[in-house]
Short mmCIF file of C-alpha atoms in Angstrom, two decimals:
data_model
loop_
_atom_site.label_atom_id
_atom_site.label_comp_id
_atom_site.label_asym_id
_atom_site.label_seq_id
_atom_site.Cartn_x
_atom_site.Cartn_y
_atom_site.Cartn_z
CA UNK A 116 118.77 0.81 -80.61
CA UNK A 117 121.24 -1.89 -81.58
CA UNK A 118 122.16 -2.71 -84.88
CA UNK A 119 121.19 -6.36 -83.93
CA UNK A 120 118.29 -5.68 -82.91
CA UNK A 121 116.95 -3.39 -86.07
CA UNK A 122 117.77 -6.24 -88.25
CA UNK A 123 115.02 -7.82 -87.09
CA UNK A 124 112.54 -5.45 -87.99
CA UNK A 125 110.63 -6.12 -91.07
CA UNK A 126 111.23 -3.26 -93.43
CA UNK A 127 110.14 -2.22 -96.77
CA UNK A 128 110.37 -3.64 -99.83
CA UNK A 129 113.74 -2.16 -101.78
CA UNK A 130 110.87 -0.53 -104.26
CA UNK A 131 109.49 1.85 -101.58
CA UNK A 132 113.00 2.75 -99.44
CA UNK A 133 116.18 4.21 -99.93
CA UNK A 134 119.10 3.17 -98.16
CA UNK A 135 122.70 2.85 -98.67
CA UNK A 136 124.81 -0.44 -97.58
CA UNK A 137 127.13 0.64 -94.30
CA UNK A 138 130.79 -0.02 -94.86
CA UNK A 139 130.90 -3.69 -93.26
CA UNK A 140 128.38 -4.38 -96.55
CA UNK A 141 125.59 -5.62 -94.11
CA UNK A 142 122.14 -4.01 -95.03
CA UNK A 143 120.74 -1.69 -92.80
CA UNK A 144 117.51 -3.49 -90.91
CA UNK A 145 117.21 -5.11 -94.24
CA UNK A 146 117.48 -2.80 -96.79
CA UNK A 147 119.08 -2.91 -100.28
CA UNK A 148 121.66 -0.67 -101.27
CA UNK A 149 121.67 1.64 -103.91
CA UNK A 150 123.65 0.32 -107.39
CA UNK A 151 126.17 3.22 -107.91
CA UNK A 152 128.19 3.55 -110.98
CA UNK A 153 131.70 2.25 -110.60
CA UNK A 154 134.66 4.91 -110.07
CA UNK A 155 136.69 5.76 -113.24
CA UNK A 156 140.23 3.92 -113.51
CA UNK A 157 142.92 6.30 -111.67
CA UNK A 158 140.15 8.91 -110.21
CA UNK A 159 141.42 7.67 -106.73
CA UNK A 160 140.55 10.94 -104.76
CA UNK A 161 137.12 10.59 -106.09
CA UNK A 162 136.66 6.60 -105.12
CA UNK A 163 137.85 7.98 -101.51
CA UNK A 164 135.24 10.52 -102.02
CA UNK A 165 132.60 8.05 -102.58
CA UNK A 166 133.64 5.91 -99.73
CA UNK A 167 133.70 8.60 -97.24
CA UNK A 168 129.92 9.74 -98.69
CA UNK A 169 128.90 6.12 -98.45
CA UNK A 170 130.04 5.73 -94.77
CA UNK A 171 128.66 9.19 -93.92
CA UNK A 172 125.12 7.76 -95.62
CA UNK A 173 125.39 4.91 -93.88
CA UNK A 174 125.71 6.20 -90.56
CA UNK A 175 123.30 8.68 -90.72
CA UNK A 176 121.15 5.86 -91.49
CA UNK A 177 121.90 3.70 -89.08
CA UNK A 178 121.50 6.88 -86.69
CA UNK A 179 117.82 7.37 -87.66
CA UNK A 180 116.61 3.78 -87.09
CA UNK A 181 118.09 4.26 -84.07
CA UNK A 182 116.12 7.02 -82.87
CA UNK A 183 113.34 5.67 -84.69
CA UNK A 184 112.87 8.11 -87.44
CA UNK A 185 112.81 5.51 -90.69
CA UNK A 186 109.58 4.12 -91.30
CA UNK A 187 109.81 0.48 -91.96
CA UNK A 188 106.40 -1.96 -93.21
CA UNK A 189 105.55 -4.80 -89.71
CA UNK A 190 103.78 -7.39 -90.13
CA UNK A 191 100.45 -6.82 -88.00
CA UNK A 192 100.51 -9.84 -86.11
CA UNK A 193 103.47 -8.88 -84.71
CA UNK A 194 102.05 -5.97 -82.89
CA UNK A 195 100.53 -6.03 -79.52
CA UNK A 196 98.61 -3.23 -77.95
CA UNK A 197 99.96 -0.56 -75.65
CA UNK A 198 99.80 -1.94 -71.88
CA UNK A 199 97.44 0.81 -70.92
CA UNK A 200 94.29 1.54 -72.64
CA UNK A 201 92.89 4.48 -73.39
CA UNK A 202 89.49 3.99 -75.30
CA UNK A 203 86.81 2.22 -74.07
CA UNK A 204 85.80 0.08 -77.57
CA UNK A 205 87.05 1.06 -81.52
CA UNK A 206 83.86 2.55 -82.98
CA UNK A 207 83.13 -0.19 -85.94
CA UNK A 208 81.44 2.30 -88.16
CA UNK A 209 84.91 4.52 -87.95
CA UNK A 210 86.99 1.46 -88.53
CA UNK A 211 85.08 0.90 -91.54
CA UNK A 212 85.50 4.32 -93.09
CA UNK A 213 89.17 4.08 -92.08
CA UNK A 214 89.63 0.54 -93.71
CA UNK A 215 88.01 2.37 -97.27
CA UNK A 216 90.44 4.99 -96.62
CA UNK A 217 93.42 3.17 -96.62
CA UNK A 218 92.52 0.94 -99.23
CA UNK A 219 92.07 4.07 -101.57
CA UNK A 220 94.78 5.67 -100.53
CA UNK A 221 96.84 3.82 -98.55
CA UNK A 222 98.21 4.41 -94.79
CA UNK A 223 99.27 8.23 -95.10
CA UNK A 224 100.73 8.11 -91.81
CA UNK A 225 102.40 5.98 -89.89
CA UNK A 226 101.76 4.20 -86.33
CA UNK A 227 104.97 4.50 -83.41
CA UNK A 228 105.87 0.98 -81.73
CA UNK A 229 108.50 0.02 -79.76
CA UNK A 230 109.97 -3.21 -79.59
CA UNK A 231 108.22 -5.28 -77.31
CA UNK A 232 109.92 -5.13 -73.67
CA UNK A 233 108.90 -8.95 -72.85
CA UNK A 234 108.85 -10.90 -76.04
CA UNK A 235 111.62 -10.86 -78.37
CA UNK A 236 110.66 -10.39 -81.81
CA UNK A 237 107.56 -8.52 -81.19
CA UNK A 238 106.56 -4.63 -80.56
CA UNK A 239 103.86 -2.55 -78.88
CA UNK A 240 102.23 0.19 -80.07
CA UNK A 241 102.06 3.54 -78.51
CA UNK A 242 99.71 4.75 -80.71
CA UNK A 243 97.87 4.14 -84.04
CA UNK A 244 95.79 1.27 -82.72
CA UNK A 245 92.80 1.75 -85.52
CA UNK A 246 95.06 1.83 -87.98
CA UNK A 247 96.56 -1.03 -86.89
CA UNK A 248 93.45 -1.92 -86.68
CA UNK A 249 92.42 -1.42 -90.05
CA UNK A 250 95.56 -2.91 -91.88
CA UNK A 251 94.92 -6.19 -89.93
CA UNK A 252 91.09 -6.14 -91.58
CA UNK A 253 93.02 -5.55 -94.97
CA UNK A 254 95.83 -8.02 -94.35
CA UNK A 255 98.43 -5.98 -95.64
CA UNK A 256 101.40 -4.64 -93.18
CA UNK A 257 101.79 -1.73 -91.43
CA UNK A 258 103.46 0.90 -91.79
CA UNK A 259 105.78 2.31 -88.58
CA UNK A 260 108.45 3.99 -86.77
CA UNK A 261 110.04 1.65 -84.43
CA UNK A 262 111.57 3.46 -81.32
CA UNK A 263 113.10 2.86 -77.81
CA UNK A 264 110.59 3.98 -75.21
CA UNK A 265 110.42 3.40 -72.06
CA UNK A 266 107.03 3.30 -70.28
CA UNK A 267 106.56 6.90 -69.41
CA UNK A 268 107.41 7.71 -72.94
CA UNK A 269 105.45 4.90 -74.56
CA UNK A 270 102.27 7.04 -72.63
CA UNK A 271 102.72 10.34 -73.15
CA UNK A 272 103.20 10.03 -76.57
CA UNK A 273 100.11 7.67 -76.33
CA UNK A 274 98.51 10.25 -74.65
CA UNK A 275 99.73 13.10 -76.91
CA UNK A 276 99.14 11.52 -80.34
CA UNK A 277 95.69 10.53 -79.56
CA UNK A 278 94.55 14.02 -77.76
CA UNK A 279 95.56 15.76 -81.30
CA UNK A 280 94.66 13.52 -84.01
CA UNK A 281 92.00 11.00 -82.81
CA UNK A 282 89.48 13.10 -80.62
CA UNK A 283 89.19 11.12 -77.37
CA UNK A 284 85.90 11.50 -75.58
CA UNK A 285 86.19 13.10 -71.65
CA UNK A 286 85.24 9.84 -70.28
CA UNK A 287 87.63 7.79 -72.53
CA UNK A 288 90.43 10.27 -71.30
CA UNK A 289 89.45 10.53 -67.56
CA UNK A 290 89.50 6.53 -67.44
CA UNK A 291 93.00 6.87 -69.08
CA UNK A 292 94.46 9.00 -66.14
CA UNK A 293 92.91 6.69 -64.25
CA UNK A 294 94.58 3.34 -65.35
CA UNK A 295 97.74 5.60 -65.49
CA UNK A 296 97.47 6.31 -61.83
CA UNK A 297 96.40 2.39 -60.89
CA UNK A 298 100.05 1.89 -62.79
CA UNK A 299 101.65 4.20 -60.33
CA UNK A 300 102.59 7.02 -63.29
CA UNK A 301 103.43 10.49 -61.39
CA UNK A 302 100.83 13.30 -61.54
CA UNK A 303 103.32 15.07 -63.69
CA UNK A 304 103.77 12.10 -66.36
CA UNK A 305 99.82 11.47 -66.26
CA UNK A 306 99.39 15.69 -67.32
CA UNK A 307 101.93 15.38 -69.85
CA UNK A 308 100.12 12.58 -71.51
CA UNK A 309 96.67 14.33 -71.83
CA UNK A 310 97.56 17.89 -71.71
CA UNK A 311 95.94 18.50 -68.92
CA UNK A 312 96.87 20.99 -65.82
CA UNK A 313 96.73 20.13 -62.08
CA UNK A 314 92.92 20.87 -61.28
CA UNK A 315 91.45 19.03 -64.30
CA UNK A 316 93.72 16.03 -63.48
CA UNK A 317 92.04 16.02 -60.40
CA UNK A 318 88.25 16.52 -61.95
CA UNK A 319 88.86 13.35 -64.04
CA UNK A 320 89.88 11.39 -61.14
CA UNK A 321 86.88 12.33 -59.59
CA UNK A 322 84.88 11.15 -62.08
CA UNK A 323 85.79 8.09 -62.32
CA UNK A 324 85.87 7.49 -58.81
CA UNK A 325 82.13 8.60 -58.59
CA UNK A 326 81.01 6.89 -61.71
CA UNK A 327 81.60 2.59 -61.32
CA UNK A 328 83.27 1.26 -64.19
CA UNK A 329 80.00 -0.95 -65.01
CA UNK A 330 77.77 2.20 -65.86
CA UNK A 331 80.52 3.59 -67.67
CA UNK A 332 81.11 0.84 -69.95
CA UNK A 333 76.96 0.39 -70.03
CA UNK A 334 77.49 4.53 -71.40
CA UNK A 335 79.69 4.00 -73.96
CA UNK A 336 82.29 7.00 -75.04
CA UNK A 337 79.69 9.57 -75.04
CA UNK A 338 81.60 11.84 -77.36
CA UNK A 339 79.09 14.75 -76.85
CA UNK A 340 78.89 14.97 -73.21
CA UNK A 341 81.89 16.83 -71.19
CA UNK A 342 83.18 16.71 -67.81
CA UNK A 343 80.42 18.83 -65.71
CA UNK A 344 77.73 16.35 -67.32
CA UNK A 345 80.00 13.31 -65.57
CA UNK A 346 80.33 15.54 -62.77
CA UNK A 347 76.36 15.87 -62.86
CA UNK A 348 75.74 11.93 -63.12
CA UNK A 349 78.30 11.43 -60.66
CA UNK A 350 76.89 13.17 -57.78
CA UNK A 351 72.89 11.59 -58.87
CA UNK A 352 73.48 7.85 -58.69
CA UNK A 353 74.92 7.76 -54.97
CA UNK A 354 71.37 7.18 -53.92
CA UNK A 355 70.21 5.46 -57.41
CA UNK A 356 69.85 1.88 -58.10
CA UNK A 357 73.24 1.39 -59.90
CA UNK A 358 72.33 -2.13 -60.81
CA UNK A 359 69.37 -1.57 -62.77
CA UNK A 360 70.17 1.67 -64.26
CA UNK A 361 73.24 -0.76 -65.93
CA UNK A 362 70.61 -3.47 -66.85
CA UNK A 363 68.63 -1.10 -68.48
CA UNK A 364 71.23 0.26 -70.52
CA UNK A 365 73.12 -2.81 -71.77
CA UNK A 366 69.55 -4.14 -72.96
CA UNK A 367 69.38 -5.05 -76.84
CA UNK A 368 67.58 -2.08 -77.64
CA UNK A 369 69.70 0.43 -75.62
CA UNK A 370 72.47 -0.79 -77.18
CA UNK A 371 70.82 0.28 -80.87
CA UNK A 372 70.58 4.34 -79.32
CA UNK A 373 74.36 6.27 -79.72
CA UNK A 374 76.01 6.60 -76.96
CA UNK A 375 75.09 9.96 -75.98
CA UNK A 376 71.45 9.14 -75.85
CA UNK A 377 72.49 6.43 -73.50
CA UNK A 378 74.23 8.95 -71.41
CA UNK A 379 71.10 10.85 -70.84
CA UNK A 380 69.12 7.68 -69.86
CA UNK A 381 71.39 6.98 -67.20
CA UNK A 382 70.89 10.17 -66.09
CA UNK A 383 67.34 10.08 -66.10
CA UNK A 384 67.29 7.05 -64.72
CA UNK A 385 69.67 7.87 -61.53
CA UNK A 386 67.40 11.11 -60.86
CA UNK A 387 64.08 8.98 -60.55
CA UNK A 388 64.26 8.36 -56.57
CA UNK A 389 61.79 5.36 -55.57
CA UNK A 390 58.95 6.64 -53.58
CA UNK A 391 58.98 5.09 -50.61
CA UNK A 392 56.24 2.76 -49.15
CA UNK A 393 54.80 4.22 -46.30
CA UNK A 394 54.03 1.60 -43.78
CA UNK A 395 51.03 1.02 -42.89
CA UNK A 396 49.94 2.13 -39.33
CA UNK A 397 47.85 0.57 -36.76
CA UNK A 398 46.77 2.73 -34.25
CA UNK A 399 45.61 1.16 -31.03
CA UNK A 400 44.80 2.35 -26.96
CA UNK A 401 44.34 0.67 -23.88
CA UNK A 402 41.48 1.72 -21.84
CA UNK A 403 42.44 3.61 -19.20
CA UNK A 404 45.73 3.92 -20.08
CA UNK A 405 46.99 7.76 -21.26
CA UNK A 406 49.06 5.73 -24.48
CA UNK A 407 48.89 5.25 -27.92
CA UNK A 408 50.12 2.49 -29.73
CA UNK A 409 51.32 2.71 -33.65
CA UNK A 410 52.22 -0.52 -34.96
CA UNK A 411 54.05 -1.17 -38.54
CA UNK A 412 55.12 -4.47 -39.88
CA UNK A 413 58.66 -4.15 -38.32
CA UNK A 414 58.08 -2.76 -34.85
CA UNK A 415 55.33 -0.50 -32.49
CA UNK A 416 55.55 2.94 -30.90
CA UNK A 417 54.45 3.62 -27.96
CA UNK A 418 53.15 7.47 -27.71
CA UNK A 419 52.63 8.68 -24.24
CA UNK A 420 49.94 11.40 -23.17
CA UNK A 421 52.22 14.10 -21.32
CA UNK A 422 49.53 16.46 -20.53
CA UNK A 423 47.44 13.99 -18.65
CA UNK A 424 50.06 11.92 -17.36
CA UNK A 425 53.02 13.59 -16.73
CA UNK A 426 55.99 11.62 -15.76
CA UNK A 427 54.34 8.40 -16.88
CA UNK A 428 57.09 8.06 -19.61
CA UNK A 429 59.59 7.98 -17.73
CA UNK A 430 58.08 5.61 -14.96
CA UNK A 431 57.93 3.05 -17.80
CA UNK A 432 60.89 4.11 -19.35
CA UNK A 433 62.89 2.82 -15.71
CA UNK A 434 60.56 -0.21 -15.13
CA UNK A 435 61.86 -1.33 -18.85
CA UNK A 436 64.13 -4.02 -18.06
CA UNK A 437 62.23 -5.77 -15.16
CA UNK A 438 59.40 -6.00 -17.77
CA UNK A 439 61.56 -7.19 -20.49
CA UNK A 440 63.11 -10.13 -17.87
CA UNK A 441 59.94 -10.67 -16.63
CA UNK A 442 58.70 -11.15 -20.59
CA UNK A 443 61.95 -13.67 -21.39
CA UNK A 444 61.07 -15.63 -18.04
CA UNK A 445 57.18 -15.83 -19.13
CA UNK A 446 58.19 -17.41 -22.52
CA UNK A 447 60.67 -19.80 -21.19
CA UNK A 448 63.73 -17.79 -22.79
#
């Protein structure tokens, strides 16, 4: 990253950060050099000495913001999420044990951004979104490693970070491929990102395609319930009544049950098949006549009597469209 560009970020105060001034005397993404003692009169071998450790210091600084290693304090605001998502909703009673958290102790560990490709000035996260989350709810800044990323980078360590430290649910992880894939990310990037080989790539993907987006959202994370319950609901609702299985679960009071118990009332609900009406059946002869008629509300069938007309069927069966031109001409048609 450029030096011009890192003086933009908003570090620490001089309190919390060490730094040394670079040999041009311009602070380092705006931090404040050390005070150092001044050299003694005539010790010019040890002035050179300090010089050379000074410019040593300094460039090993400037080599770290570079690659994104120093952790500087961002103002919240200034942070916009990651272009992809990867969780479906921040849980609010998590956010509020977070927010205690780092109000007692303080944000232990730091969120990565990058600076933002579109808007100068601003970043993106790659990950640490609730704790972004939570410093915004405090009002106090952030602390974070600013880096270069590009986009495959920005995901996979997206991907990576929140696989080890924030416990993603299946769903919440299978939707992530997903988007991933929409954003025309290669198979390989997409396994990288969740950890994930070949085959269960391809079982997430699955999912998702089975499973509308609607229900899912209706669902909720479901932290409990793993990929061959998906798998399960999946193949149950091609025949259900999507629609209604999503009304009932985005009612006020499903919304009160966790989301796992709403997981199992979708299922429930897309195993219950409809019985269907039978329609009622009029049965009717002619006199004389070897057929029987069985009339519904949407049509008739005609049942002919092989045994003591044989052939009859068939006589009929050729004599079909003179009858039905004969029926268009009585009616005027």
């Amino acid at each position: 990253m450029a030096r011009k560009n890192l003086i933009e970020i908003s570090a620490p105060s001089p309190a919390r950060t060490e730094a040394v001034a670079p040999r041009d005397n311009r602070p380092i993404a705006g931090f404040v050099p050390q005070e150092r003692s001044a050299a003694p009169v005539g010790g010019i071998t040890k002035t050179l000495g300090n010089i050379t450790e000074k410019m040593e210091r300094a460039s090993e600084l400037e080599r770290q913001l570079a690659a994104g290693q120093t952790i500087v304090d961002l103002d919240p605001g200034l942070i916009d999420a990651s272009f992809v998502s990867d969780r479906l909703a921040i849980d609010a009673v998590e956010l509020a044990q977070l927010v205690e958290q780092i109000r007692e102790h303080g944000q232990q560990v730091p969120i990565l951004v990058r600076p933002h490709p579109e808007t100068r000035g601003r970043y993106q996260v790659a990950y640490g979104h609730r704790r972004l989350a939570a410093t915004r709810e405090i009002g106090i800044r952030v602390r974070a490693v600013v880096r270069d990323l590009t986009d495959g980078q920005l995901v996979v360590s997206q991907g990576q970070e929140n696989s080890a430290r924030t416990n993603l649910s299946y769903i919440e992880r299978a939707l992530f491929a997903s988007r991933l894939e929409e954003r025309s990310f290669g198979r390989d990037v997409i396994m990288a990102a969740l950890g994930v080989d070949k085959a269960a790539l391809s079982r997430m993907l699955i999912v998702i395609r089975q499973v509308p987006l609607d229900l899912i959202n209706a669902i909720g994370p479901a932290p409990d319930i793993g990929r061959r319950r998906w798998l399960e609901l999946g193949e149950r609702i091609e025949s259900a009544d999507i629609e209604k299985i999503v009304a009932e679960l985005s009612a006020d009071d499903a919304r009160k049950i966790p989301s796992d118990e709403r997981f199992h009332r979708a299922l429930v609900l897309a195993t219950k098949k409809t019985a269907a009406q039978r329609p009622a059946v009029v049965k009717s002869a002619v006199s004389g006549v070897p057929v029987m008629i069985k009339k519904t509300g949407s049509g008739a069938t005609f049942v002919f009597d092989g045994k003591s007309a044989p052939g009859f069927d068939q006589f009929v069966q050729d004599r079909l469209k003179g009858l039905f031109q004969e029926f268009n001409k009585d009616r005027g048609a």
